[in-house]
């Protein structure tokens, strides 16, 4: 999966409210995974940003949170989840906290599509699906590069523009009569 951002963040534990430093990795599919260290061997947890995140707050927006010793309140980052819980984080700097917020919001809003394999693909793929609405998807063997296609949410296709112009003309004609 495509990497969006990675780095060290302080994370506040949910029970004892102690700050612990973790290595965080944010992927384009919306997975925010945190590890014991940057070797990424021991996963401490995962947040599915696309499905779970309701809001991301930084700095002074993070009310009732005391930053770790020696850190400014401007370095705080809070991820508010749909179930009402919050994950409190602290970056190394205010700029880093803002960069994490922007990366999380981008991963949250970016549509990700996996495309079916091309005809003649030699990898191990499931047998064809009887339903054309659900084409088979293939996960290739280790060492094969997966391509993630990111759709631009602001792109307007020619068809959409033509329909918009036609609707505008029809509305204008109706209002003018």
PDB file of C-alpha atoms in Angstrom:
ATOM      1  CA  UNK A   1       0.000   0.000   0.000  1.00  0.00           C
ATOM      2  CA  UNK A   2       1.192   3.515  -0.765  1.00  0.00           C
ATOM      3  CA  UNK A   3       2.769   5.393   2.122  1.00  0.00           C
ATOM      4  CA  UNK A   4       1.461   8.900   2.856  1.00  0.00           C
ATOM      5  CA  UNK A   5       3.479   9.862   5.947  1.00  0.00           C
ATOM      6  CA  UNK A   6       5.547   8.279   8.677  1.00  0.00           C
ATOM      7  CA  UNK A   7       7.389   9.485  11.757  1.00  0.00           C
ATOM      8  CA  UNK A   8       7.593   9.655  15.528  1.00  0.00           C
ATOM      9  CA  UNK A   9       4.603  10.876  17.536  1.00  0.00           C
ATOM     10  CA  UNK A  10       3.810  10.796  21.236  1.00  0.00           C
ATOM     11  CA  UNK A  11       0.592   8.886  22.006  1.00  0.00           C
ATOM     12  CA  UNK A  12      -1.365   9.198  25.236  1.00  0.00           C
ATOM     13  CA  UNK A  13      -2.500   5.868  26.695  1.00  0.00           C
ATOM     14  CA  UNK A  14      -6.232   5.526  27.203  1.00  0.00           C
ATOM     15  CA  UNK A  15      -6.161   4.178  30.760  1.00  0.00           C
ATOM     16  CA  UNK A  16      -3.277   5.762  32.667  1.00  0.00           C
ATOM     17  CA  UNK A  17      -3.013   8.816  30.387  1.00  0.00           C
ATOM     18  CA  UNK A  18       0.760   8.422  30.117  1.00  0.00           C
ATOM     19  CA  UNK A  19       2.626   9.587  27.032  1.00  0.00           C
ATOM     20  CA  UNK A  20       4.497   6.997  24.990  1.00  0.00           C
ATOM     21  CA  UNK A  21       6.569   7.601  21.860  1.00  0.00           C
ATOM     22  CA  UNK A  22       5.537   5.454  18.857  1.00  0.00           C
ATOM     23  CA  UNK A  23       6.526   5.185  15.201  1.00  0.00           C
ATOM     24  CA  UNK A  24       3.432   6.031  13.105  1.00  0.00           C
ATOM     25  CA  UNK A  25       2.805   5.075   9.483  1.00  0.00           C
ATOM     26  CA  UNK A  26      -0.143   6.459   7.508  1.00  0.00           C
ATOM     27  CA  UNK A  27      -1.088   4.631   4.307  1.00  0.00           C
ATOM     28  CA  UNK A  28      -3.168   5.919   1.410  1.00  0.00           C
ATOM     29  CA  UNK A  29      -5.873   3.320   2.144  1.00  0.00           C
ATOM     30  CA  UNK A  30      -6.507   5.180   5.419  1.00  0.00           C
ATOM     31  CA  UNK A  31      -4.684   2.848   7.821  1.00  0.00           C
ATOM     32  CA  UNK A  32      -2.828   4.683  10.561  1.00  0.00           C
ATOM     33  CA  UNK A  33      -0.609   2.063  12.150  1.00  0.00           C
ATOM     34  CA  UNK A  34       1.646   2.629  15.118  1.00  0.00           C
ATOM     35  CA  UNK A  35       4.593   0.528  16.179  1.00  0.00           C
ATOM     36  CA  UNK A  36       6.928   0.166  19.132  1.00  0.00           C
ATOM     37  CA  UNK A  37       9.791   1.515  16.998  1.00  0.00           C
ATOM     38  CA  UNK A  38      10.722   2.294  13.397  1.00  0.00           C
ATOM     39  CA  UNK A  39      11.644  -1.317  12.588  1.00  0.00           C
ATOM     40  CA  UNK A  40       7.855  -1.833  12.320  1.00  0.00           C
ATOM     41  CA  UNK A  41       8.052  -5.329  13.817  1.00  0.00           C
ATOM     42  CA  UNK A  42       5.839  -4.903  16.875  1.00  0.00           C
ATOM     43  CA  UNK A  43       2.533  -3.224  15.999  1.00  0.00           C
ATOM     44  CA  UNK A  44       0.968  -1.444  18.963  1.00  0.00           C
ATOM     45  CA  UNK A  45      -2.282  -0.532  17.225  1.00  0.00           C
ATOM     46  CA  UNK A  46      -4.173   0.588  14.140  1.00  0.00           C
ATOM     47  CA  UNK A  47      -6.800   3.203  13.355  1.00  0.00           C
ATOM     48  CA  UNK A  48      -8.851   2.929  10.164  1.00  0.00           C
ATOM     49  CA  UNK A  49      -9.032   6.624   9.291  1.00  0.00           C
ATOM     50  CA  UNK A  50     -11.432   6.273   6.327  1.00  0.00           C
ATOM     51  CA  UNK A  51     -14.030   4.450   8.419  1.00  0.00           C
ATOM     52  CA  UNK A  52     -13.420   5.564  12.003  1.00  0.00           C
ATOM     53  CA  UNK A  53     -12.238   9.178  11.935  1.00  0.00           C
ATOM     54  CA  UNK A  54     -14.815  11.894  12.470  1.00  0.00           C
ATOM     55  CA  UNK A  55     -12.525  14.881  13.053  1.00  0.00           C
ATOM     56  CA  UNK A  56      -8.870  15.878  13.446  1.00  0.00           C
ATOM     57  CA  UNK A  57      -7.909  18.710  15.781  1.00  0.00           C
ATOM     58  CA  UNK A  58      -4.581  20.430  16.406  1.00  0.00           C
ATOM     59  CA  UNK A  59      -3.090  22.867  18.888  1.00  0.00           C
ATOM     60  CA  UNK A  60      -5.557  24.905  20.931  1.00  0.00           C
ATOM     61  CA  UNK A  61      -8.489  22.856  19.529  1.00  0.00           C
ATOM     62  CA  UNK A  62      -7.267  19.963  21.729  1.00  0.00           C
ATOM     63  CA  UNK A  63      -9.027  20.963  24.912  1.00  0.00           C
ATOM     64  CA  UNK A  64      -8.448  19.184  28.227  1.00  0.00           C
ATOM     65  CA  UNK A  65      -5.222  17.559  27.000  1.00  0.00           C
ATOM     66  CA  UNK A  66      -1.915  18.270  28.669  1.00  0.00           C
ATOM     67  CA  UNK A  67       1.042  17.766  26.302  1.00  0.00           C
ATOM     68  CA  UNK A  68       4.048  15.665  27.342  1.00  0.00           C
ATOM     69  CA  UNK A  69       6.651  17.395  29.463  1.00  0.00           C
ATOM     70  CA  UNK A  70       8.684  19.870  27.432  1.00  0.00           C
ATOM     71  CA  UNK A  71       6.179  20.033  24.556  1.00  0.00           C
ATOM     72  CA  UNK A  72       3.950  22.932  23.568  1.00  0.00           C
ATOM     73  CA  UNK A  73       0.161  22.710  23.333  1.00  0.00           C
ATOM     74  CA  UNK A  74       0.588  23.738  19.667  1.00  0.00           C
ATOM     75  CA  UNK A  75       2.163  20.322  18.983  1.00  0.00           C
ATOM     76  CA  UNK A  76      -0.995  18.429  20.020  1.00  0.00           C
ATOM     77  CA  UNK A  77      -3.101  16.433  17.572  1.00  0.00           C
ATOM     78  CA  UNK A  78      -6.394  14.739  18.470  1.00  0.00           C
ATOM     79  CA  UNK A  79      -8.139  12.194  16.250  1.00  0.00           C
ATOM     80  CA  UNK A  80     -11.834  12.030  17.157  1.00  0.00           C
ATOM     81  CA  UNK A  81     -13.386   8.689  16.264  1.00  0.00           C
ATOM     82  CA  UNK A  82     -16.976   7.924  15.298  1.00  0.00           C
ATOM     83  CA  UNK A  83     -17.525   5.896  18.461  1.00  0.00           C
ATOM     84  CA  UNK A  84     -16.820   9.018  20.543  1.00  0.00           C
ATOM     85  CA  UNK A  85     -13.335   7.998  21.666  1.00  0.00           C
ATOM     86  CA  UNK A  86     -10.271  10.128  20.995  1.00  0.00           C
ATOM     87  CA  UNK A  87      -6.658   9.351  20.215  1.00  0.00           C
ATOM     88  CA  UNK A  88      -4.363  12.023  21.615  1.00  0.00           C
ATOM     89  CA  UNK A  89      -1.048  12.535  19.857  1.00  0.00           C
ATOM     90  CA  UNK A  90       1.779  15.028  20.125  1.00  0.00           C
ATOM     91  CA  UNK A  91       4.190  15.874  17.317  1.00  0.00           C
ATOM     92  CA  UNK A  92       7.740  17.151  17.625  1.00  0.00           C
ATOM     93  CA  UNK A  93       6.730  20.644  16.410  1.00  0.00           C
ATOM     94  CA  UNK A  94       3.676  22.715  15.520  1.00  0.00           C
ATOM     95  CA  UNK A  95       4.504  22.402  11.808  1.00  0.00           C
ATOM     96  CA  UNK A  96       4.735  18.624  12.124  1.00  0.00           C
ATOM     97  CA  UNK A  97       1.344  18.497  13.898  1.00  0.00           C
ATOM     98  CA  UNK A  98      -0.226  20.483  11.041  1.00  0.00           C
ATOM     99  CA  UNK A  99       1.468  18.247   8.461  1.00  0.00           C
ATOM    100  CA  UNK A 100       0.057  15.141  10.199  1.00  0.00           C
ATOM    101  CA  UNK A 101      -3.413  16.702  10.312  1.00  0.00           C
ATOM    102  CA  UNK A 102      -3.289  17.481   6.570  1.00  0.00           C
ATOM    103  CA  UNK A 103      -2.026  13.956   5.766  1.00  0.00           C
ATOM    104  CA  UNK A 104      -4.761  12.311   7.868  1.00  0.00           C
ATOM    105  CA  UNK A 105      -7.476  14.457   6.278  1.00  0.00           C
ATOM    106  CA  UNK A 106      -6.127  13.653   2.805  1.00  0.00           C
ATOM    107  CA  UNK A 107      -6.050   9.907   3.521  1.00  0.00           C
ATOM    108  CA  UNK A 108      -9.574  10.151   4.950  1.00  0.00           C
ATOM    109  CA  UNK A 109     -11.001  11.821   1.852  1.00  0.00           C
ATOM    110  CA  UNK A 110      -9.005  10.177  -0.956  1.00  0.00           C
ATOM    111  CA  UNK A 111     -10.925   7.475  -2.809  1.00  0.00           C
ATOM    112  CA  UNK A 112      -8.839   4.390  -3.532  1.00  0.00           C
ATOM    113  CA  UNK A 113      -9.815   1.940  -6.241  1.00  0.00           C
ATOM    114  CA  UNK A 114      -8.246  -1.386  -6.993  1.00  0.00           C
ATOM    115  CA  UNK A 115      -8.550  -2.342 -10.631  1.00  0.00           C
ATOM    116  CA  UNK A 116      -9.065  -5.931 -11.822  1.00  0.00           C
ATOM    117  CA  UNK A 117      -6.069  -7.658 -13.447  1.00  0.00           C
ATOM    118  CA  UNK A 118      -5.613  -7.338 -17.203  1.00  0.00           C
ATOM    119  CA  UNK A 119      -6.314 -10.278 -19.500  1.00  0.00           C
ATOM    120  CA  UNK A 120      -3.322 -12.570 -19.768  1.00  0.00           C
ATOM    121  CA  UNK A 121      -2.000 -11.633 -16.316  1.00  0.00           C
ATOM    122  CA  UNK A 122       0.295 -14.434 -15.154  1.00  0.00           C
ATOM    123  CA  UNK A 123      -0.092 -13.936 -11.404  1.00  0.00           C
ATOM    124  CA  UNK A 124      -2.230 -16.140  -9.172  1.00  0.00           C
ATOM    125  CA  UNK A 125      -5.703 -14.705  -9.285  1.00  0.00           C
ATOM    126  CA  UNK A 126      -9.060 -16.034  -8.152  1.00  0.00           C
ATOM    127  CA  UNK A 127     -11.296 -17.640 -10.780  1.00  0.00           C
ATOM    128  CA  UNK A 128     -13.532 -15.205 -12.682  1.00  0.00           C
ATOM    129  CA  UNK A 129     -16.570 -14.010 -10.788  1.00  0.00           C
ATOM    130  CA  UNK A 130     -19.968 -14.976 -12.207  1.00  0.00           C
ATOM    131  CA  UNK A 131     -21.115 -11.392 -11.601  1.00  0.00           C
ATOM    132  CA  UNK A 132     -19.708  -8.669 -13.906  1.00  0.00           C
ATOM    133  CA  UNK A 133     -20.531  -6.128 -11.174  1.00  0.00           C
ATOM    134  CA  UNK A 134     -17.862  -7.737  -8.977  1.00  0.00           C
ATOM    135  CA  UNK A 135     -14.777  -8.461 -11.123  1.00  0.00           C
ATOM    136  CA  UNK A 136     -11.999 -10.501  -9.490  1.00  0.00           C
ATOM    137  CA  UNK A 137      -9.089  -8.727  -7.863  1.00  0.00           C
ATOM    138  CA  UNK A 138      -5.621 -10.132  -7.745  1.00  0.00           C
ATOM    139  CA  UNK A 139      -2.991  -9.861  -5.065  1.00  0.00           C
ATOM    140  CA  UNK A 140       0.318 -10.632  -6.693  1.00  0.00           C
ATOM    141  CA  UNK A 141       3.223 -12.550  -5.205  1.00  0.00           C
ATOM    142  CA  UNK A 142       5.792 -10.862  -2.942  1.00  0.00           C
ATOM    143  CA  UNK A 143       8.081  -8.523  -4.834  1.00  0.00           C
ATOM    144  CA  UNK A 144       5.402  -7.444  -7.304  1.00  0.00           C
ATOM    145  CA  UNK A 145       4.524  -3.761  -7.263  1.00  0.00           C
ATOM    146  CA  UNK A 146       0.875  -2.929  -6.694  1.00  0.00           C
ATOM    147  CA  UNK A 147      -0.439   0.205  -8.375  1.00  0.00           C
ATOM    148  CA  UNK A 148      -2.931   2.352  -6.497  1.00  0.00           C
ATOM    149  CA  UNK A 149      -5.012   4.710  -8.630  1.00  0.00           C
ATOM    150  CA  UNK A 150      -6.021   7.861  -6.812  1.00  0.00           C
ATOM    151  CA  UNK A 151      -9.018   9.651  -8.223  1.00  0.00           C
ATOM    152  CA  UNK A 152      -8.957  13.446  -8.141  1.00  0.00           C
ATOM    153  CA  UNK A 153     -12.154  14.435  -6.294  1.00  0.00           C
ATOM    154  CA  UNK A 154     -12.151  17.856  -8.023  1.00  0.00           C
ATOM    155  CA  UNK A 155     -11.852  16.527 -11.569  1.00  0.00           C
ATOM    156  CA  UNK A 156     -14.832  17.216 -13.799  1.00  0.00           C
ATOM    157  CA  UNK A 157     -15.238  14.961 -16.828  1.00  0.00           C
ATOM    158  CA  UNK A 158     -16.479  16.216 -20.177  1.00  0.00           C
ATOM    159  CA  UNK A 159     -19.775  14.359 -19.756  1.00  0.00           C
ATOM    160  CA  UNK A 160     -20.396  15.981 -16.384  1.00  0.00           C
ATOM    161  CA  UNK A 161     -19.595  19.417 -17.773  1.00  0.00           C
ATOM    162  CA  UNK A 162     -21.912  18.935 -20.759  1.00  0.00           C
ATOM    163  CA  UNK A 163     -24.758  17.838 -18.484  1.00  0.00           C
ATOM    164  CA  UNK A 164     -24.109  20.823 -16.216  1.00  0.00           C
ATOM    165  CA  UNK A 165     -24.240  23.247 -19.154  1.00  0.00           C
ATOM    166  CA  UNK A 166     -27.423  21.618 -20.471  1.00  0.00           C
ATOM    167  CA  UNK A 167     -29.069  21.791 -17.034  1.00  0.00           C
ATOM    168  CA  UNK A 168     -28.026  25.446 -16.690  1.00  0.00           C
ATOM    169  CA  UNK A 169     -29.431  26.296 -20.114  1.00  0.00           C
ATOM    170  CA  UNK A 170     -32.711  24.517 -19.333  1.00  0.00           C
ATOM    171  CA  UNK A 171     -33.005  26.320 -15.999  1.00  0.00           C
ATOM    172  CA  UNK A 172     -32.266  29.659 -17.639  1.00  0.00           C
ATOM    173  CA  UNK A 173     -34.874  29.022 -20.329  1.00  0.00           C
ATOM    174  CA  UNK A 174     -37.468  28.005 -17.728  1.00  0.00           C
ATOM    175  CA  UNK A 175     -36.814  31.096 -15.597  1.00  0.00           C
ATOM    176  CA  UNK A 176     -36.915  33.378 -18.636  1.00  0.00           C
ATOM    177  CA  UNK A 177     -40.333  32.213 -19.773  1.00  0.00           C
TER     178      UNK A 177
END
